């Protein structure tokens, strides 16, 4: 089966600019997650979707970050305006509904550098 | 809520030597436990997981981990490492109960470097 697709792989922007990341999960995976991985740290959950509804966005900095999952498939994560501390790898993952024990499948991530 | 502590941020080891990467967790509910591996410039790959049953779980490439409920630990071990095992290893926990407790919570990672 095809994996979780993410694009772009790399992005360099200046602070205060905006940026968007795209994720296409594994077919049939209703649950989609966005994680932020800062260099030297473990991934931190930003937002969790189930189909096209938000399950948990408690750790999403809503003043600058937004995410959507139209039609319950693809998802986009946007940052506007970006800050230097947003430099990180943004990982998308998907899983089957109700199957926490199977873990997630992660994409390769988008490495964002804010200068 | 759950939390994960990986006690060692870096572990250098010589090729063919044994290694143990330590992981302790905290949770108010029963948990599933996972080890993920991340090679440079790649996403996370599931290495092994504990769901239930035997407390010793193994991966296809020779790693094993043992769930110790009394010590709330899930340490990862390999009796003989290879250069190709050099990577970052993340321990993660997920609550078995429904809702947000099903989210994966990660530790801060352990960089394993295998030296020739």
XYZ file of C-alpha atoms in Angstrom:
231
model
C 0.000 0.000 0.000
C 1.109 3.549 -0.623
C 2.447 5.413 2.385
C 1.595 8.813 3.811
C 2.582 11.464 1.286
C 3.780 14.906 2.318
C 4.939 17.918 0.360
C 7.081 19.858 0.087
C 10.070 18.037 1.606
C 11.896 21.254 2.405
C 10.871 24.883 2.749
C 12.845 27.981 3.659
C 10.953 31.197 4.387
C 11.575 34.494 6.093
C 9.933 35.284 9.389
C 6.476 36.824 9.097
C 5.861 35.025 5.800
C 3.219 32.338 5.433
C 3.660 28.696 4.472
C 1.461 25.670 3.872
C 2.130 21.952 4.061
C 0.118 19.195 2.431
C -0.551 15.622 3.536
C -2.278 12.696 1.852
C -2.887 9.829 4.296
C -3.124 6.126 3.605
C -6.373 5.234 1.888
C -9.001 4.232 4.422
C -7.262 5.813 7.392
C -9.885 8.054 8.945
C -7.616 9.513 11.609
C -4.930 12.027 10.663
C -2.378 13.742 12.870
C 0.051 16.632 12.471
C 3.139 16.579 14.664
C 5.861 19.182 15.105
C 9.381 17.867 15.693
C 11.895 20.473 16.800
C 15.538 19.495 16.427
C 16.643 17.380 19.377
C 13.117 16.759 20.638
C 10.441 14.144 20.194
C 7.433 14.843 18.000
C 4.698 16.911 19.616
C 1.072 16.585 18.539
C -0.413 19.721 17.009
C -3.799 18.513 15.825
C -5.806 15.314 15.360
C -8.606 14.836 12.833
C -11.117 12.048 12.556
C -12.563 12.170 9.051
C -12.974 15.914 8.510
C -13.632 16.823 12.145
C -11.103 18.055 14.698
C -10.685 15.703 17.668
C -7.956 17.609 19.504
C -6.226 20.889 18.676
C -5.339 21.852 22.239
C -1.632 22.199 21.434
C -2.059 24.098 18.164
C -0.967 27.770 18.409
C -4.193 29.020 16.912
C -3.055 32.615 16.597
C -0.740 31.566 13.765
C -1.386 27.915 12.899
C -4.428 26.541 11.135
C -5.284 23.162 9.660
C -8.084 21.677 7.665
C -9.051 18.334 6.261
C -11.622 18.800 3.573
C -13.646 15.747 2.549
C -11.916 13.688 5.216
C -8.894 12.818 3.086
C -6.086 15.296 2.328
C -5.037 17.840 4.930
C -3.184 21.133 4.900
C -1.365 22.819 7.760
C -0.709 26.549 7.484
C 1.467 28.940 9.436
C 0.827 32.669 9.133
C 2.905 34.565 10.094
C 5.905 32.319 10.732
C 8.313 32.877 13.598
C 11.901 31.720 13.975
C 10.832 29.163 16.596
C 8.574 27.465 14.044
C 11.669 25.961 12.423
C 11.047 22.230 12.714
C 10.043 19.104 10.838
C 6.290 18.816 10.407
C 5.170 15.207 10.343
C 1.845 13.914 9.160
C 0.593 10.506 10.291
C -2.536 8.467 9.805
C -4.172 5.497 11.485
C -7.268 3.347 11.346
C -10.164 4.541 13.489
C -10.290 2.770 16.800
C -7.047 0.932 16.221
C -4.644 2.724 18.523
C -2.772 -0.495 19.050
C -1.670 -0.599 15.446
C 0.237 2.626 15.824
C 0.522 5.235 13.169
C 2.096 5.434 9.727
C 4.196 8.555 9.332
C 5.122 10.509 6.244
C 8.688 11.654 5.599
C 7.924 15.125 6.891
C 8.427 18.693 5.736
C 11.518 20.423 7.071
C 10.754 24.113 7.621
C 13.502 26.642 8.169
C 12.462 30.168 9.154
C 15.203 32.773 8.704
C -2.488 12.038 30.210
C 0.680 10.137 29.474
C 4.348 11.066 29.493
C 7.522 9.316 28.366
C 11.058 9.714 29.638
C 14.029 8.507 27.651
C 16.899 8.635 30.055
C 19.761 8.819 27.566
C 19.891 11.400 24.795
C 22.938 9.820 23.138
C 24.291 6.288 23.260
C 27.560 5.516 21.458
C 28.439 1.845 21.169
C 30.927 -0.217 19.215
C 29.793 -2.531 16.450
C 28.767 -6.025 17.622
C 28.412 -4.839 21.232
C 25.078 -5.094 23.085
C 22.966 -2.012 23.682
C 20.023 -0.980 25.865
C 17.983 2.166 25.306
C 15.944 3.061 28.345
C 12.334 4.224 28.406
C 10.021 4.934 31.324
C 6.441 6.067 31.065
C 3.729 7.553 33.224
C 0.012 7.060 32.679
C -3.246 7.009 34.614
C -4.727 4.412 32.248
C -3.559 1.170 30.692
C -1.255 1.732 27.759
C 0.114 0.462 24.517
C 3.858 0.973 24.111
C 5.899 1.519 20.978
C 9.425 2.036 19.754
C 9.924 4.030 16.574
C 13.166 4.511 14.645
C 14.054 7.560 12.583
C 16.893 7.484 10.069
C 18.345 10.803 8.873
C 15.935 12.868 6.787
C 13.217 10.237 7.032
C 9.948 9.858 8.888
C 9.403 7.612 11.867
C 9.116 3.872 11.307
C 7.498 1.498 13.756
C 10.122 -0.842 15.200
C 8.039 -2.862 17.649
C 5.043 -2.562 19.935
C 3.517 -4.013 23.071
C -0.261 -4.369 23.077
C -0.973 -7.275 25.418
C 0.125 -10.811 26.170
C 3.812 -11.669 26.371
C 5.769 -8.848 27.925
C 8.750 -9.498 25.630
C 8.283 -8.295 22.062
C 10.703 -8.597 19.174
C 11.347 -6.865 15.872
C 12.419 -8.483 12.625
C 15.904 -6.946 12.796
C 16.955 -8.311 16.183
C 15.699 -5.664 18.603
C 13.557 -6.632 21.563
C 11.781 -4.740 24.317
C 10.285 -5.863 27.590
C 7.245 -4.321 29.216
C 7.669 -4.047 32.963
C 4.450 -2.795 34.501
C 5.757 -2.522 38.055
C 8.673 -0.356 36.946
C 6.654 1.376 34.201
C 9.459 0.702 31.753
C 9.811 -0.479 28.155
C 13.548 -0.692 27.523
C 14.854 -1.549 24.062
C 17.728 -3.990 23.685
C 19.832 -5.607 20.999
C 22.530 -8.195 21.748
C 24.789 -7.187 18.853
C 24.459 -3.906 16.946
C 25.454 -3.076 13.385
C 26.578 0.147 11.775
C 23.199 0.294 10.036
C 21.427 0.562 13.409
C 22.719 4.120 13.763
C 19.557 6.229 14.064
C 17.332 8.098 16.501
C 15.020 5.908 18.542
C 11.790 7.165 20.063
C 9.714 5.499 22.741
C 6.001 6.295 22.619
C 2.874 5.522 24.618
C -0.810 5.494 23.779
C -3.684 5.115 26.192
C -5.969 2.142 25.589
C -9.095 4.065 26.588
C -11.062 5.999 24.023
C -10.703 9.559 22.890
C -7.619 11.694 23.034
C -5.887 9.159 25.234
C -5.305 7.219 22.020
C -2.822 9.796 20.834
C 0.817 8.825 20.679
C 2.981 10.679 23.165
C 6.693 10.520 22.396
C 9.827 10.696 24.449
C 12.617 13.075 23.505
C 14.555 10.393 21.654
C 17.877 8.564 21.981
C 20.508 8.917 19.300
C 22.213 5.550 18.871
C 25.590 5.801 17.161
C 27.338 2.566 16.285
C 31.087 2.962 15.967
C 33.309 0.735 13.800
